[in-house]
Amino acid sequence: MASLSAQIPLCLALMMAACLMIGINGSIDGAQREFDYFALSLQWPGTICHKTRHCCSSNACCRGSNSPTEFTIHGLWPDYNDGTWPSCCYRSQFDVKEISTLLDALEKYWPSLYCGKSSTCFSGKGLFWAHEWEKHGTCSSPVIRDEYSYFITTLNVYFKYNVTKILNEAGYVPSNSERYPLGGIVSAIENSFRATPEVICSKEAVEEIRLCFFKDFKPRNCLASKTSCPKYVSLPAYVSMGNIGI
Ligand code: U2P
């Protein structure tokens, strides 16, 4: 029988191997633990397009009169209740062919508002959609398990809650001169969506609105965070890029 002193290093080695297998977040194979809720992040083109300095075919801000004038999709993000989120959960290289039937809708409602390529998890740089699928979509298991489901689910949730319409009907219309109380914007969404959104600003301009959901897509409050917005905010109207050509 091995002596006690010989057993101690063996035990330590076994414990270390077990720790590596289980991972610090408690999962079996070192994977990131299952998320707690979804955030549907919507971007406001009026604010983002103001920052466009040069144009390119991939930037929807450069579509002139066809540029988006409603909130568009940034992404559907699986999040943790502690304010962090998992990312790049497994290797799944984005394949545009898998979502070929959705491309018209994605170009319209989920366009990139920037010219630069987006970083992907494992394959360098790619489309905005590749970034969102690889970074966030792969962490949406077990609710969403493949690329097509990620995009169709996100589109369906987006269509169900029309934030632009909610705000317009409450009198919060795009304007380059008005300032609106942040509390009024939040209340208008709460009254319709029945849960508290998160509002992200760039200086005083609303840049993103996030709606949060339980895993069955019932609305829930987003985390109460320090908002990046002042008390009065703007909802800038889209201004054509004018003489900035592609
Ligand atoms: O907010 C800045 C960027 O951080 C990422 N983010 C933020 C909140 C959240 O719940 N989840 C999350 O991923 C976003 O990164 P992106 O998807 O754009 O790479 C967000 O833009």
Short mmCIF file of C-alpha atoms and ligand atoms in Angstrom, two decimals:
data_model
loop_
_atom_site.label_atom_id
_atom_site.label_comp_id
_atom_site.label_asym_id
_atom_site.label_seq_id
_atom_site.Cartn_x
_atom_site.Cartn_y
_atom_site.Cartn_z
CA MET A 1 0.00 0.00 0.00
CA ALA A 2 1.34 3.48 -0.90
CA SER A 3 2.54 5.57 2.02
CA LEU A 4 0.54 8.64 3.13
CA SER A 5 3.25 10.99 1.81
CA ALA A 6 3.00 9.38 -1.64
CA GLN A 7 -0.82 9.65 -1.63
CA ILE A 8 -0.91 13.42 -0.96
CA PRO A 9 0.56 14.54 -4.34
CA LEU A 10 -1.69 12.01 -6.10
CA CYS A 11 -4.78 13.47 -4.36
CA LEU A 12 -3.71 17.01 -5.25
CA ALA A 13 -3.23 16.04 -8.90
CA LEU A 14 -6.67 14.40 -8.99
CA MET A 15 -8.28 17.47 -7.37
CA MET A 16 -6.60 19.80 -9.89
CA ALA A 17 -7.78 17.64 -12.79
CA ALA A 18 -11.33 17.70 -11.38
CA CYS A 19 -11.19 21.48 -11.00
CA LEU A 20 -10.06 21.89 -14.62
CA MET A 21 -12.90 19.67 -15.82
CA ILE A 22 -15.54 21.44 -13.77
CA GLY A 23 -14.29 24.97 -14.51
CA ILE A 24 -14.51 27.98 -12.23
CA ASN A 25 -18.13 28.72 -13.19
CA GLY A 26 -19.35 25.29 -12.28
CA SER A 27 -19.87 23.76 -15.72
CA ILE A 28 -18.68 20.29 -16.61
CA ASP A 29 -16.36 20.97 -19.55
CA GLY A 30 -15.10 24.46 -18.75
CA ALA A 31 -17.93 26.03 -20.78
CA GLN A 32 -19.52 29.26 -19.56
CA ARG A 33 -22.51 28.74 -17.33
CA GLU A 34 -26.05 29.10 -18.68
CA PHE A 35 -27.28 32.68 -19.00
CA ASP A 36 -30.07 34.18 -16.84
CA TYR A 37 -32.06 36.37 -19.23
CA PHE A 38 -32.09 37.95 -22.69
CA ALA A 39 -31.62 41.60 -23.61
CA LEU A 40 -32.82 42.77 -27.01
CA SER A 41 -30.59 45.70 -27.79
CA LEU A 42 -31.95 48.26 -30.24
CA GLN A 43 -29.95 51.08 -31.76
CA TRP A 44 -31.16 54.52 -32.75
CA PRO A 45 -29.88 55.39 -36.26
CA GLY A 46 -30.55 59.10 -35.72
CA THR A 47 -27.80 59.17 -33.09
CA ILE A 48 -25.34 56.72 -34.60
CA CYS A 49 -25.60 58.07 -38.15
CA HIS A 50 -24.68 61.55 -36.92
CA LYS A 51 -21.22 60.12 -36.24
CA THR A 52 -20.70 58.78 -39.78
CA ARG A 53 -17.67 60.47 -41.29
CA HIS A 54 -17.29 58.43 -44.47
CA CYS A 55 -19.59 56.11 -46.34
CA CYS A 56 -19.43 52.55 -47.58
CA SER A 57 -21.93 50.06 -48.98
CA SER A 58 -22.20 48.08 -45.72
CA ASN A 59 -23.30 51.09 -43.64
CA ALA A 60 -27.09 51.59 -43.60
CA CYS A 61 -26.52 55.23 -42.59
CA CYS A 62 -25.32 55.71 -46.16
CA ARG A 63 -28.56 54.67 -47.87
CA GLY A 64 -29.77 58.27 -48.21
CA SER A 65 -33.58 58.41 -48.23
CA ASN A 66 -33.65 54.64 -47.58
CA SER A 67 -31.61 54.89 -44.40
CA PRO A 68 -33.39 53.52 -41.33
CA THR A 69 -35.52 55.98 -39.37
CA GLU A 70 -36.72 53.49 -36.72
CA PHE A 71 -34.84 51.62 -34.00
CA THR A 72 -32.89 48.78 -35.59
CA ILE A 73 -31.55 45.63 -33.97
CA HIS A 74 -28.11 45.57 -32.38
CA GLY A 75 -28.39 42.06 -31.00
CA LEU A 76 -30.14 39.58 -28.77
CA TRP A 77 -27.85 39.10 -25.81
CA PRO A 78 -27.92 36.36 -23.19
CA ASP A 79 -26.95 38.06 -19.92
CA TYR A 80 -26.28 37.20 -16.27
CA ASN A 81 -28.13 38.80 -13.37
CA ASP A 82 -24.85 40.16 -11.98
CA GLY A 83 -24.37 42.50 -14.96
CA THR A 84 -21.87 40.34 -16.83
CA TRP A 85 -22.51 38.12 -19.82
CA PRO A 86 -21.09 35.04 -21.49
CA SER A 87 -19.50 35.41 -24.92
CA CYS A 88 -18.14 33.25 -27.74
CA CYS A 89 -19.44 30.06 -26.14
CA TYR A 90 -18.47 27.56 -28.81
CA ARG A 91 -16.91 27.46 -32.24
CA SER A 92 -19.59 28.03 -34.84
CA GLN A 93 -18.44 29.92 -37.85
CA PHE A 94 -21.19 32.18 -39.18
CA ASP A 95 -22.59 30.90 -42.49
CA VAL A 96 -24.66 33.45 -44.40
CA LYS A 97 -26.27 30.62 -46.42
CA GLU A 98 -28.08 29.43 -43.31
CA ILE A 99 -30.01 32.70 -43.12
CA SER A 100 -30.45 33.35 -46.85
CA THR A 101 -34.25 33.49 -46.50
CA LEU A 102 -33.96 36.21 -43.85
CA LEU A 103 -31.52 38.52 -45.63
CA ASP A 104 -34.08 41.08 -46.84
CA ALA A 105 -35.47 41.47 -43.33
CA LEU A 106 -32.00 41.55 -41.78
CA GLU A 107 -30.78 44.25 -44.21
CA LYS A 108 -33.77 46.36 -43.25
CA TYR A 109 -34.16 45.76 -39.52
CA TRP A 110 -30.70 44.54 -38.43
CA PRO A 111 -28.25 46.51 -40.58
CA SER A 112 -24.77 47.58 -39.62
CA LEU A 113 -24.62 51.32 -38.93
CA TYR A 114 -20.84 51.40 -39.28
CA CYS A 115 -18.33 50.84 -42.06
CA GLY A 116 -15.73 48.79 -40.23
CA LYS A 117 -15.89 45.01 -40.15
CA SER A 118 -16.85 43.45 -36.83
CA SER A 119 -14.61 41.13 -34.86
CA THR A 120 -15.72 37.53 -34.76
CA CYS A 121 -14.82 35.08 -32.02
CA PHE A 122 -12.63 32.66 -33.85
CA SER A 123 -12.31 33.79 -37.45
CA GLY A 124 -10.95 37.34 -37.35
CA LYS A 125 -13.31 39.92 -38.83
CA GLY A 126 -16.64 39.57 -40.57
CA LEU A 127 -20.16 40.85 -40.96
CA PHE A 128 -22.00 42.50 -38.06
CA TRP A 129 -24.34 39.47 -38.08
CA ALA A 130 -21.35 37.10 -37.80
CA HIS A 131 -20.17 39.05 -34.75
CA GLU A 132 -23.55 38.92 -33.04
CA TRP A 133 -24.10 35.21 -33.76
CA GLU A 134 -20.64 34.08 -32.73
CA LYS A 135 -20.37 36.32 -29.65
CA HIS A 136 -23.93 36.18 -28.31
CA GLY A 137 -25.91 33.62 -30.31
CA THR A 138 -23.64 30.75 -29.34
CA CYS A 139 -24.30 31.54 -25.66
CA SER A 140 -28.09 31.38 -26.01
CA SER A 141 -28.36 27.63 -25.40
CA PRO A 142 -30.52 25.85 -24.44
CA VAL A 143 -33.17 28.34 -25.63
CA ILE A 144 -31.59 28.95 -29.05
CA ARG A 145 -29.32 26.30 -30.49
CA ASP A 146 -28.47 27.29 -34.06
CA GLU A 147 -27.75 30.28 -36.25
CA TYR A 148 -31.08 30.36 -38.11
CA SER A 149 -33.04 30.15 -34.84
CA TYR A 150 -30.98 33.01 -33.38
CA PHE A 151 -31.86 35.37 -36.21
CA ILE A 152 -35.51 34.39 -36.71
CA THR A 153 -36.17 34.52 -32.95
CA THR A 154 -34.59 37.96 -32.67
CA LEU A 155 -36.58 39.30 -35.62
CA ASN A 156 -39.82 37.93 -34.17
CA VAL A 157 -39.23 39.50 -30.76
CA TYR A 158 -38.29 42.78 -32.44
CA PHE A 159 -41.51 42.77 -34.49
CA LYS A 160 -43.60 42.05 -31.41
CA TYR A 161 -42.49 45.19 -29.53
CA ASN A 162 -42.22 48.22 -31.78
CA VAL A 163 -40.33 50.68 -29.58
CA THR A 164 -40.31 53.40 -32.25
CA LYS A 165 -44.12 53.24 -32.46
CA ILE A 166 -44.47 53.17 -28.67
CA LEU A 167 -42.40 56.34 -28.34
CA ASN A 168 -44.04 58.12 -31.28
CA GLU A 169 -47.50 57.45 -29.89
CA ALA A 170 -46.42 58.91 -26.55
CA GLY A 171 -45.23 62.08 -28.31
CA TYR A 172 -41.52 61.25 -28.38
CA VAL A 173 -40.83 61.89 -32.03
CA PRO A 174 -37.43 62.31 -33.69
CA SER A 175 -36.28 65.90 -33.42
CA ASN A 176 -33.03 67.82 -33.64
CA SER A 177 -34.26 70.56 -31.33
CA GLU A 178 -36.50 68.95 -28.66
CA ARG A 179 -35.31 67.51 -25.35
CA TYR A 180 -37.45 64.89 -23.65
CA PRO A 181 -37.47 63.77 -20.00
CA LEU A 182 -35.70 60.42 -19.73
CA GLY A 183 -38.33 59.36 -17.17
CA GLY A 184 -41.07 60.00 -19.73
CA ILE A 185 -39.40 57.79 -22.31
CA VAL A 186 -38.89 55.01 -19.77
CA SER A 187 -42.53 55.29 -18.57
CA ALA A 188 -43.88 55.18 -22.12
CA ILE A 189 -42.07 51.88 -22.70
CA GLU A 190 -43.06 50.52 -19.27
CA ASN A 191 -46.72 51.29 -19.97
CA SER A 192 -46.70 49.26 -23.16
CA PHE A 193 -44.01 46.62 -22.51
CA ARG A 194 -44.86 46.17 -18.80
CA ALA A 195 -41.21 46.07 -17.74
CA THR A 196 -38.38 48.57 -17.33
CA PRO A 197 -35.98 49.03 -20.26
CA GLU A 198 -32.38 50.16 -20.17
CA VAL A 199 -31.55 53.37 -22.04
CA ILE A 200 -28.03 54.07 -23.28
CA CYS A 201 -27.00 57.56 -24.36
CA SER A 202 -24.20 59.13 -26.28
CA LYS A 203 -23.83 62.46 -24.49
CA GLU A 204 -27.50 63.54 -24.31
CA ALA A 205 -28.72 61.58 -27.33
CA VAL A 206 -30.49 58.24 -26.95
CA GLU A 207 -28.25 55.67 -28.66
CA GLU A 208 -29.73 52.35 -27.58
CA ILE A 209 -32.81 51.03 -25.84
CA ARG A 210 -32.68 47.52 -24.39
CA LEU A 211 -35.72 45.38 -23.65
CA CYS A 212 -35.21 42.43 -21.31
CA PHE A 213 -36.87 39.03 -21.30
CA PHE A 214 -37.08 35.88 -19.28
CA LYS A 215 -35.96 32.78 -21.14
CA ASP A 216 -39.53 32.21 -22.36
CA PHE A 217 -39.51 35.74 -23.81
CA LYS A 218 -41.94 37.16 -21.27
CA PRO A 219 -40.89 40.76 -20.52
CA ARG A 220 -38.85 41.38 -17.37
CA ASN A 221 -37.06 44.42 -15.99
CA CYS A 222 -33.56 45.10 -17.20
CA LEU A 223 -30.98 45.45 -14.44
CA ALA A 224 -31.19 48.73 -12.58
CA SER A 225 -27.91 50.22 -13.67
CA LYS A 226 -26.36 53.62 -13.53
CA THR A 227 -27.81 55.11 -16.69
CA SER A 228 -25.49 56.82 -19.11
CA CYS A 229 -28.22 59.38 -19.85
CA PRO A 230 -28.88 62.83 -18.41
CA LYS A 231 -32.37 63.78 -17.12
CA TYR A 232 -33.34 65.29 -20.47
CA VAL A 233 -32.40 63.49 -23.65
CA SER A 234 -32.73 63.94 -27.38
CA LEU A 235 -33.96 61.55 -30.04
CA PRO A 236 -32.11 62.97 -33.06
CA ALA A 237 -33.74 62.81 -36.47
CA TYR A 238 -31.76 61.13 -39.23
CA VAL A 239 -29.80 63.67 -41.21
CA SER A 240 -28.83 62.64 -44.73
CA MET A 241 -25.12 62.21 -45.24
CA GLY A 242 -25.37 64.94 -47.89
CA ASN A 243 -22.20 65.09 -49.90
CA ILE A 244 -20.45 62.19 -48.16
CA GLY A 245 -20.41 59.72 -51.04
CA ILE A 246 -19.77 55.97 -51.01
O1 U2P B 1 -22.07 48.18 -24.07
C1 U2P B 1 -20.93 48.09 -24.87
C2 U2P B 1 -20.86 46.72 -25.54
O2 U2P B 1 -20.80 45.67 -24.57
C3 U2P B 1 -21.49 44.53 -25.05
N1 U2P B 1 -22.60 44.17 -24.14
C4 U2P B 1 -23.18 45.12 -23.35
C5 U2P B 1 -24.22 44.78 -22.49
C6 U2P B 1 -24.66 43.45 -22.45
O3 U2P B 1 -25.58 43.10 -21.72
N2 U2P B 1 -24.05 42.54 -23.26
C7 U2P B 1 -23.04 42.86 -24.10
O4 U2P B 1 -22.53 42.03 -24.83
C8 U2P B 1 -22.00 44.86 -26.44
O5 U2P B 1 -21.05 44.36 -27.33
P1 U2P B 1 -21.30 43.95 -28.84
O6 U2P B 1 -22.36 42.94 -28.97
O7 U2P B 1 -21.63 45.19 -29.55
O8 U2P B 1 -19.96 43.42 -29.23
C9 U2P B 1 -22.07 46.39 -26.36
O9 U2P B 1 -22.03 47.00 -27.61
#
